[in-house]
Coordinates of C-alpha atoms in Angstrom, one line a residue:
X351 CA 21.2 2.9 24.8
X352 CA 19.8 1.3 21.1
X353 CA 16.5 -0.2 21.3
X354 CA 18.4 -4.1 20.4
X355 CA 21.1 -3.7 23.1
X356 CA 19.1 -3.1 26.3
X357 CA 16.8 -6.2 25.2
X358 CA 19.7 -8.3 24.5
X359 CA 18.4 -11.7 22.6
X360 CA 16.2 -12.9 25.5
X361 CA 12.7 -11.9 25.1
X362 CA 12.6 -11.3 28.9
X363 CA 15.4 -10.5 31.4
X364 CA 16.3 -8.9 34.9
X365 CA 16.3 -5.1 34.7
X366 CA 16.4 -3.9 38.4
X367 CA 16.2 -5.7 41.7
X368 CA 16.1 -3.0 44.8
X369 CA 15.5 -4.0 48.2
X370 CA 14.5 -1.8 51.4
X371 CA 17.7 -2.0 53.9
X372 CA 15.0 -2.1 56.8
X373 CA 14.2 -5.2 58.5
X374 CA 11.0 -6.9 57.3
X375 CA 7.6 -5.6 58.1
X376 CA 5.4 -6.8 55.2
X377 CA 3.5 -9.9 54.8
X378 CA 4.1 -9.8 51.4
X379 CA 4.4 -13.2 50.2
X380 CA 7.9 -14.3 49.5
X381 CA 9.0 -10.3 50.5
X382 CA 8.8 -9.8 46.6
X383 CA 7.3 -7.7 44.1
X384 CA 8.0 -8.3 40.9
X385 CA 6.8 -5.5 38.1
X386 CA 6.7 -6.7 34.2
X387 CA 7.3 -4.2 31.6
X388 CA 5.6 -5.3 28.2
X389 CA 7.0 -3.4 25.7
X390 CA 7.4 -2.3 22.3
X391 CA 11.7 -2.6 21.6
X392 CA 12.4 -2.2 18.2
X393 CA 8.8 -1.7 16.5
X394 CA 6.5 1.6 15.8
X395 CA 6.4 1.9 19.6
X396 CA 9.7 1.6 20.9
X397 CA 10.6 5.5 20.9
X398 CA 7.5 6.5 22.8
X399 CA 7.0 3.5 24.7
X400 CA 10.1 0.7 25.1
X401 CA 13.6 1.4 27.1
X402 CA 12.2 4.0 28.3
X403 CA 9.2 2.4 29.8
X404 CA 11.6 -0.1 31.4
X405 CA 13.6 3.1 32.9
X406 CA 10.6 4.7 34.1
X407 CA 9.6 1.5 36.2
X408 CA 12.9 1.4 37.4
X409 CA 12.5 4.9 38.9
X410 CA 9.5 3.9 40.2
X411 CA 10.8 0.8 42.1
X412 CA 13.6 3.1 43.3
X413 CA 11.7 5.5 44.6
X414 CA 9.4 3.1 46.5
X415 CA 12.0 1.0 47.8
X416 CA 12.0 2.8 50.9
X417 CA 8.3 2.9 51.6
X418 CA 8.5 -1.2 51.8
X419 CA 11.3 -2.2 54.1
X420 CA 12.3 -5.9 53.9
X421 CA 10.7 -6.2 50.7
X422 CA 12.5 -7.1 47.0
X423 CA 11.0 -5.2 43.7
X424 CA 12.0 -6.5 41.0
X425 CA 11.9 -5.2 37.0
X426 CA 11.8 -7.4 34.1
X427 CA 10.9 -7.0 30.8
X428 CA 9.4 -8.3 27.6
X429 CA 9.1 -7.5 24.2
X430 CA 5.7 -8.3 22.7
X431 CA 6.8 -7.2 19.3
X432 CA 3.5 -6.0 18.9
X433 CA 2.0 -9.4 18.2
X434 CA -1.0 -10.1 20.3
X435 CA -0.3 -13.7 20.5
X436 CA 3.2 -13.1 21.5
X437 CA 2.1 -10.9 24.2
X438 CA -0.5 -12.8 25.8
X439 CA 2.1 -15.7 25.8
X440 CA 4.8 -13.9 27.8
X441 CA 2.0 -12.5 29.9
X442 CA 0.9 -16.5 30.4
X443 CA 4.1 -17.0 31.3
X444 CA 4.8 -14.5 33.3
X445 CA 1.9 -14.8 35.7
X446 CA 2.5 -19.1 35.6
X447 CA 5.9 -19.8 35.5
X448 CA 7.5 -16.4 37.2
X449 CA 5.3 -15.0 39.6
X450 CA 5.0 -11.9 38.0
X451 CA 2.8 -9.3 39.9
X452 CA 1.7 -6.7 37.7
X453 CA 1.9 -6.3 34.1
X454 CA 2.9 -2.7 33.0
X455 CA 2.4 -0.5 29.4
X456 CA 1.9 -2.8 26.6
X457 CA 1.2 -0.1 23.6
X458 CA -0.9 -1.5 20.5
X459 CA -4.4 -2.3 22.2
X460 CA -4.6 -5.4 20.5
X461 CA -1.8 -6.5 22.8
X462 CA -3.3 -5.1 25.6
X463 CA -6.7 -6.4 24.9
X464 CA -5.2 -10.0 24.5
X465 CA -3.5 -8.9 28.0
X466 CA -6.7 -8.1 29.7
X467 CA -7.9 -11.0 29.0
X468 CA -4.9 -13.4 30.7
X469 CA -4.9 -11.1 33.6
X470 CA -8.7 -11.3 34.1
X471 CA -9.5 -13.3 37.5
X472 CA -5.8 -13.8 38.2
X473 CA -3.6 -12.6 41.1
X474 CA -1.7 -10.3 39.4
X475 CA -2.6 -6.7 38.0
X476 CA -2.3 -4.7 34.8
X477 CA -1.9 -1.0 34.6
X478 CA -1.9 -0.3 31.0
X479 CA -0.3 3.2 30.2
X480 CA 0.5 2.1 26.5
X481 CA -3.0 1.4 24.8
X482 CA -5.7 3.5 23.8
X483 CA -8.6 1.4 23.2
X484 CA -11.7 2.3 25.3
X485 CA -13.0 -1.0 25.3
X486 CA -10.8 -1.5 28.4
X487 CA -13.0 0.6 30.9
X488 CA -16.1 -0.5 28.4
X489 CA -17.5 -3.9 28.0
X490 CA -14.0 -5.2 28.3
X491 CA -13.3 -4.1 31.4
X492 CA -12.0 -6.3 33.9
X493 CA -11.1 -5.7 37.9
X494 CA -7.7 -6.6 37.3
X495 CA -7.2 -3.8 35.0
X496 CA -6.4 0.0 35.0
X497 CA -5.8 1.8 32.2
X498 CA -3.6 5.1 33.1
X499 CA -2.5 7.6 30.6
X500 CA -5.0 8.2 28.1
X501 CA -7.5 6.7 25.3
X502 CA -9.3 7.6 22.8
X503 CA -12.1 9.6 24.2
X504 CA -9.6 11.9 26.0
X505 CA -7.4 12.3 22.6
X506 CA -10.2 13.3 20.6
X507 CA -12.3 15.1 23.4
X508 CA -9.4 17.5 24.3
X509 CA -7.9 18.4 21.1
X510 CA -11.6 18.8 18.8
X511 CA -13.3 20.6 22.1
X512 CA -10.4 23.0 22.0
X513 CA -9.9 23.7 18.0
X514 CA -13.0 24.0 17.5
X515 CA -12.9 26.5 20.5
X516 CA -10.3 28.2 18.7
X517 CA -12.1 28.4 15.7
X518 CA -11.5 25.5 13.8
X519 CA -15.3 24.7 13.1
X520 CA -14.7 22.6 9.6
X521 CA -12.8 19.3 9.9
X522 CA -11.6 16.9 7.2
X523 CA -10.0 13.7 8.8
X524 CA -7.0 11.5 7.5
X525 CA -7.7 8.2 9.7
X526 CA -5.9 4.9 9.9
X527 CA -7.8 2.0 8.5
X528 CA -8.5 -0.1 11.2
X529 CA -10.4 0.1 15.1
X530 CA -7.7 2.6 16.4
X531 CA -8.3 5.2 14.0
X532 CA -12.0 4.3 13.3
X533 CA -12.3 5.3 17.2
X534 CA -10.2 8.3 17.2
X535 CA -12.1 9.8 14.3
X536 CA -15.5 8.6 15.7
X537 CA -15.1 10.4 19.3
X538 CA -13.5 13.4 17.4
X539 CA -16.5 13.6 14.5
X540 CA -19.0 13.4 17.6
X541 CA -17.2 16.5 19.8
X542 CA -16.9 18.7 16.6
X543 CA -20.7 18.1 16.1
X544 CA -21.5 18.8 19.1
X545 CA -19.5 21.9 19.9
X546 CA -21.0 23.5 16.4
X547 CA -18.3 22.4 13.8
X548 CA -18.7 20.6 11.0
X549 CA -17.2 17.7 9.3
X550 CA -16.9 17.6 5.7
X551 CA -15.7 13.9 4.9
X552 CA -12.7 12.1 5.9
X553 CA -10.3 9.4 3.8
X554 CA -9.0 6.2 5.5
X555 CA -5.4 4.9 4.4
X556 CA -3.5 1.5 5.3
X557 CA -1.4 1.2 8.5
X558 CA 1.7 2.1 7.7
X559 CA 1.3 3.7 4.8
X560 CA 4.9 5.6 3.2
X561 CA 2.7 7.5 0.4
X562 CA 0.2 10.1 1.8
X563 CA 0.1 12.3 -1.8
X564 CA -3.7 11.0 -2.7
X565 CA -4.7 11.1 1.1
X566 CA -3.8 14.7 1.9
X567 CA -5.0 16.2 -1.7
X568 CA -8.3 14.9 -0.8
X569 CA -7.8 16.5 2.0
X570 CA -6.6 19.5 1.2
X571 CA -9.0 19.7 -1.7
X572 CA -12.0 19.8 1.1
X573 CA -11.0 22.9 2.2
X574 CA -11.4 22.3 5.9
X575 CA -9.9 24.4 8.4
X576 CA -8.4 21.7 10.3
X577 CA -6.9 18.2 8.8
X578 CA -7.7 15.6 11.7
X579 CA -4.8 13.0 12.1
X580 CA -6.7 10.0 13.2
X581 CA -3.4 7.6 13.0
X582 CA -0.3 7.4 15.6
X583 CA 3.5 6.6 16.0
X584 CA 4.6 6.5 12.2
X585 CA 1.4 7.2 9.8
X586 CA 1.1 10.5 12.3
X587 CA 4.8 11.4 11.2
X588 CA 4.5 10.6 7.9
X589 CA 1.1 12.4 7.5
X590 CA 2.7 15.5 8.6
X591 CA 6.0 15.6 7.0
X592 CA 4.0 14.7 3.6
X593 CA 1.2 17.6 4.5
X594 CA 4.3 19.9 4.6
X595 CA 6.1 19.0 1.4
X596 CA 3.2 19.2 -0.5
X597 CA 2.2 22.5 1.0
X598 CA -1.0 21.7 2.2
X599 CA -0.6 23.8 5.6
X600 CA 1.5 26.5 3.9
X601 CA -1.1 29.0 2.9
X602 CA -2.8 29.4 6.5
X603 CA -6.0 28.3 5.4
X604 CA -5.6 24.8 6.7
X605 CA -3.6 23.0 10.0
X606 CA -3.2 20.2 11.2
X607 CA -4.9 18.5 14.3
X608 CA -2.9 15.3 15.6
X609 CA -5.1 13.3 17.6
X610 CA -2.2 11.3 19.5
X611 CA 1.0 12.3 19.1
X612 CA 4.3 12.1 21.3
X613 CA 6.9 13.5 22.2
X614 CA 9.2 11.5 20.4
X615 CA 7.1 12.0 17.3
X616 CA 7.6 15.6 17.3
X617 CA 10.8 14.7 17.5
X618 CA 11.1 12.6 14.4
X619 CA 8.9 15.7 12.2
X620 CA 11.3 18.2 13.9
X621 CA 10.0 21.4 14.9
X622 CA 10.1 22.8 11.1
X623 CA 7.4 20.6 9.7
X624 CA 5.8 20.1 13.4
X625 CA 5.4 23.9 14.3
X626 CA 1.7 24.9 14.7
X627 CA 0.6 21.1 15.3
X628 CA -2.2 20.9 17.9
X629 CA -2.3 18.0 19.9
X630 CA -3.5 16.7 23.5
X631 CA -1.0 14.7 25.9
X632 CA -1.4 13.7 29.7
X633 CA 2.3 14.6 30.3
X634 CA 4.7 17.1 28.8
X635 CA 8.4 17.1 31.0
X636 CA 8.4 20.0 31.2
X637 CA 4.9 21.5 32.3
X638 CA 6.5 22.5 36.3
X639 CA 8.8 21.8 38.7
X640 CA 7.8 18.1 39.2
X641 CA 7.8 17.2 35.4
X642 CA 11.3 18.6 35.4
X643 CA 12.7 16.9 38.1
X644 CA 11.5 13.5 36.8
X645 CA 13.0 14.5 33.2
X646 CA 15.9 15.2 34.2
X647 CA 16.2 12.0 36.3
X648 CA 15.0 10.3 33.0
X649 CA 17.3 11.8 30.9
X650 CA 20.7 10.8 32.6
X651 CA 19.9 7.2 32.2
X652 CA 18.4 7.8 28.2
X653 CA 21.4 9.7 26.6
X654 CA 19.7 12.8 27.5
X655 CA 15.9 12.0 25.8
X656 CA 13.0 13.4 27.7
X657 CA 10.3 11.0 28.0
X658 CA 7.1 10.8 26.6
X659 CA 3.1 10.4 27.9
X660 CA 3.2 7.0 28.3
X661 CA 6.9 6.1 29.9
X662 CA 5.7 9.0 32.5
X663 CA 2.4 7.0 32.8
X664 CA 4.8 3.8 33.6
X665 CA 5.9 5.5 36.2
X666 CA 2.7 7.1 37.8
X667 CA 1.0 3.5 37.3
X668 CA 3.7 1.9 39.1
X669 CA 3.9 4.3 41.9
X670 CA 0.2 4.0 42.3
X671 CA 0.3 0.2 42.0
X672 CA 3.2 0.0 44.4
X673 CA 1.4 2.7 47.2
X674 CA -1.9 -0.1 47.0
X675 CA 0.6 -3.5 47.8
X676 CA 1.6 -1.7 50.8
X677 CA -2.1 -0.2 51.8
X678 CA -3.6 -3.9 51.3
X679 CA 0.0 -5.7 52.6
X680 CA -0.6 -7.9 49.9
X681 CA -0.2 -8.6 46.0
X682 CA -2.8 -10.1 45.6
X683 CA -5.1 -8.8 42.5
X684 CA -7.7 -8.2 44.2
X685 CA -6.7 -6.6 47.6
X686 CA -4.5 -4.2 45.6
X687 CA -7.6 -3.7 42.7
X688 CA -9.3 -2.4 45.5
X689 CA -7.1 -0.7 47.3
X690 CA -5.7 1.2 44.0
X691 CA -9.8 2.5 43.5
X692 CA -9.4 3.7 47.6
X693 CA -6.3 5.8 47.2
X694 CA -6.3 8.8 45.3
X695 CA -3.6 9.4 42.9
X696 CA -1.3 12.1 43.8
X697 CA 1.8 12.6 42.2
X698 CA 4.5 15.2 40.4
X699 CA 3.6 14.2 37.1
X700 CA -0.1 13.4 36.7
X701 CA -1.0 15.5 39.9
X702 CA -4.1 15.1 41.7
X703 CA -6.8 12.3 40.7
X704 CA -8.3 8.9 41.1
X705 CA -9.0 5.3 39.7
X706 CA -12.5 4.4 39.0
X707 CA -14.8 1.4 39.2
X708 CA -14.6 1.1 35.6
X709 CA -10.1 0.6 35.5
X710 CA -10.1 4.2 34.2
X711 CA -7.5 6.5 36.0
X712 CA -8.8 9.7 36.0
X713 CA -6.8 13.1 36.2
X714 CA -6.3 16.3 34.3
X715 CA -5.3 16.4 30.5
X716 CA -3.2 19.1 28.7
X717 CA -4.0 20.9 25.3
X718 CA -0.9 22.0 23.9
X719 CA 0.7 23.6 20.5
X720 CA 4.2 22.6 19.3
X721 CA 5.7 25.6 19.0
X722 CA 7.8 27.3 15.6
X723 CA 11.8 27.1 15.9
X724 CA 12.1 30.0 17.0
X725 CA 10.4 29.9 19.9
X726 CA 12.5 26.7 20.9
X727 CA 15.2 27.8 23.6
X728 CA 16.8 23.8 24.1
X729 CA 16.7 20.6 23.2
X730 CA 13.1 18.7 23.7
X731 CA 11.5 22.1 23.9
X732 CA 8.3 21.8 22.0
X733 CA 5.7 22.5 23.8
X734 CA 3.4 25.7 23.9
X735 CA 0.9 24.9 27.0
X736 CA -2.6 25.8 25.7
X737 CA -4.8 25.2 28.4
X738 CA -5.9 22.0 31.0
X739 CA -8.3 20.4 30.7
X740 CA -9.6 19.0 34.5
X741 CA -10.0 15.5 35.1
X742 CA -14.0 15.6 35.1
X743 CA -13.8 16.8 31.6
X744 CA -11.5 14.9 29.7
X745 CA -12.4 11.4 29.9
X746 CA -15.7 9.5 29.0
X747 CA -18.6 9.9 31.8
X748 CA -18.8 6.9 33.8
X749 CA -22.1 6.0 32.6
X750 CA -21.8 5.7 29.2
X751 CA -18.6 3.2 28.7
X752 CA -21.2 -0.5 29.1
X753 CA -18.8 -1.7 31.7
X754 CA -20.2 -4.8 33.5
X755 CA -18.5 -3.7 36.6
X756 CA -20.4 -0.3 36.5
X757 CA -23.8 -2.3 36.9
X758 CA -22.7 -4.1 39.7
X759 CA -21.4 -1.3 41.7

């Protein structure tokens, strides 16, 4: 399935439409839910986040249908081209002209902060599993809004908590020039410090950089333990294939620390270059049973690609989104805000957790290692589970995000 010929040349179409064969008992209005996908197709996104997002709310739909007899969900899609005026015109549209009900992924969080801020006080919702911006559950935060899979506090918490754990007391970052990468190196620089490491400087290079040479010998020529990747999608793969050619991990006295990386990324470095990498996800396919089974569902309509963090946190947002319309009978934003804050989240791929008054969905976090090729026995096998990190830990305390919504509650 390539990226250009699922979307088609429409900037939004019709990707599922499932309806419960039971007779009508919902006073839904018009018996339809309708679930919007804003995506990344064909930019920096699109491997971790894009088709496959679309898929992963199509699962979800499908595997809701049932639980809402009489009832029509509906898929559609859009492609914000990672443009935040582009996105919060579709999501205008969207909740004007096509009675869209809930707004789903939108990576890049200055989309998703444009998003917030059309869905704020409307009637429809957005469960953000794409962006990693804490401003979201901060003074941004909004009612409408929950944001699923991760940010940054949880990227840098987990993985700098647990290096530094390991041993990797001094840290050097290599961080994206602009408020993504400022954030991820701030929250990381703050956890080392306070778990008894040290940082000894950091270098900040231009968003999509191709030449990391100067970067990483500044870098190298710190003599940190660990190299903080404070980037994502491709400055994160770049940074490491570069770190590799140039041999900055080769003798052993340095390695490299990716503060997000995917799935898909690790697929792009390959497991050659990759091997070693510590990193933090909220998903890996195949961490049990229930990971599995979704995969493999995944898989058969993706050519066979596992999915990443944030199509699984499509998925879990959905499901979660979908279990509150039929607790509050209603798609209305607020009934469902409230009643996705009652129910506790409880599912095979983010197991056990809950939504808080803030939008922040809380649940456990994984610290993993991408293994050497050798220790790779198929296809998407990357993975060395390092330890979990439970739900109270991982993301930022409550109190100390400035959410309006936190005073008032």
């Amino acid at each position: 399935m390539t990226k250009r010929g699922f979307l088609g040349t429409s900037a939004l179409c019709a990707a599922v439409l499932l309806t419960g064969m039971a007779p009508a008992s919902a006073e839904i209005a018009g018996k339809r839910i309708k679930l919007g996908v804003l995506t990344d197709m064909s930019g920096f996104a699109a491997d971790s986040t894009g088709a496959g997002s679309v898929v992963a709310a199509q699962l979800a739909a499908e595997d809701f249908a049932k639980e809402l007899p009489g009832v029509t969900i509906e898929v559609v899609l859009g492609d914000h081209q990672n443009k935040p005026d582009l996105g919060s015109s579709i999501a205008r549209q969207w909740l004007d002209q096509e009675n869209v009900n809930v707004i789903l992924d939108v990576p890049f969080s200055s989309v998703a902060l444009a998003v917030n801020e059309v869905t704020r006080g409307s009637k429809a919702m957005f469960v953000a599993s794409g962006p990693g911006t804490t401003e979201l559950t901060g003074p941004k935060c909004s009612a409408n809004t929950v944001q699923w899979t991760y940010d940054t506090y949880a990227l840098s918490n987990g993985t700098a908590r647990a290096v530094v754990g390991e041993g990797g007391k001094s840290w050097y970052f290599l961080t994206a020039d602009y408020a993504f990468g400022h954030a991820l190196e701030k929250d990381a620089s703050a956890v080392v410090a306070a778990t008894g490491g040290t940082v000894l400087g950091s270098v900040r290079h231009p968003p999509n950089a191709s030449d990391f040479s100067s970067f990483l010998l500044q870098a190298q020529a710190s003599k940190a333990q660990i190299i903080g990747l404070a980037n994502a999608v491709g400055d994160t793969i770049n940074s490491v294939k570069q770190a590799v050619e140039f041999g900055v991990t080769s003798g052993g006295q340095q390695k490299l620390a990716a503060l997000l990386m995917q799935l898909t990324d690790v697929n792009a470095v390959g497991l050659q270059s990759a091997q070693g990498l510590y990193l933090t996800e909220a998903f890996y396919w195949d961490l049990n049973d229930g990971t599995r089974a979704f995969a493999d569902r995944f898989a058969a309509k993706m050519k066979g690609r596992r999915p990443t963090g944030n199509q699984a946190g499509v998925y879990s947002g959905a499901l979660h989104y979908l279990k509150a319309v039929k607790a509050a009978n209603s798609t209305d934003a607020a009934a469902v805000a409230g009643a996705m804050r009652d129910l506790p989240i409880d599912d095979a791929l983010f197991g056990k957790g809950n939504v808080r008054v803030d939008g922040r969905a809380v649940h456990d976090m994984h610290f993993f290692q991408v293994k050497k090729p050798s220790e790779s026995k198929a296809e998407w096998d990357y993975y060395t589970h390092v330890k979990t990190i439970p739900a109270a830990e991982a993301f930022r305390p409550l109190d100390q995000g400035n959410c309006p919504l936190v005073k008032k509650s």
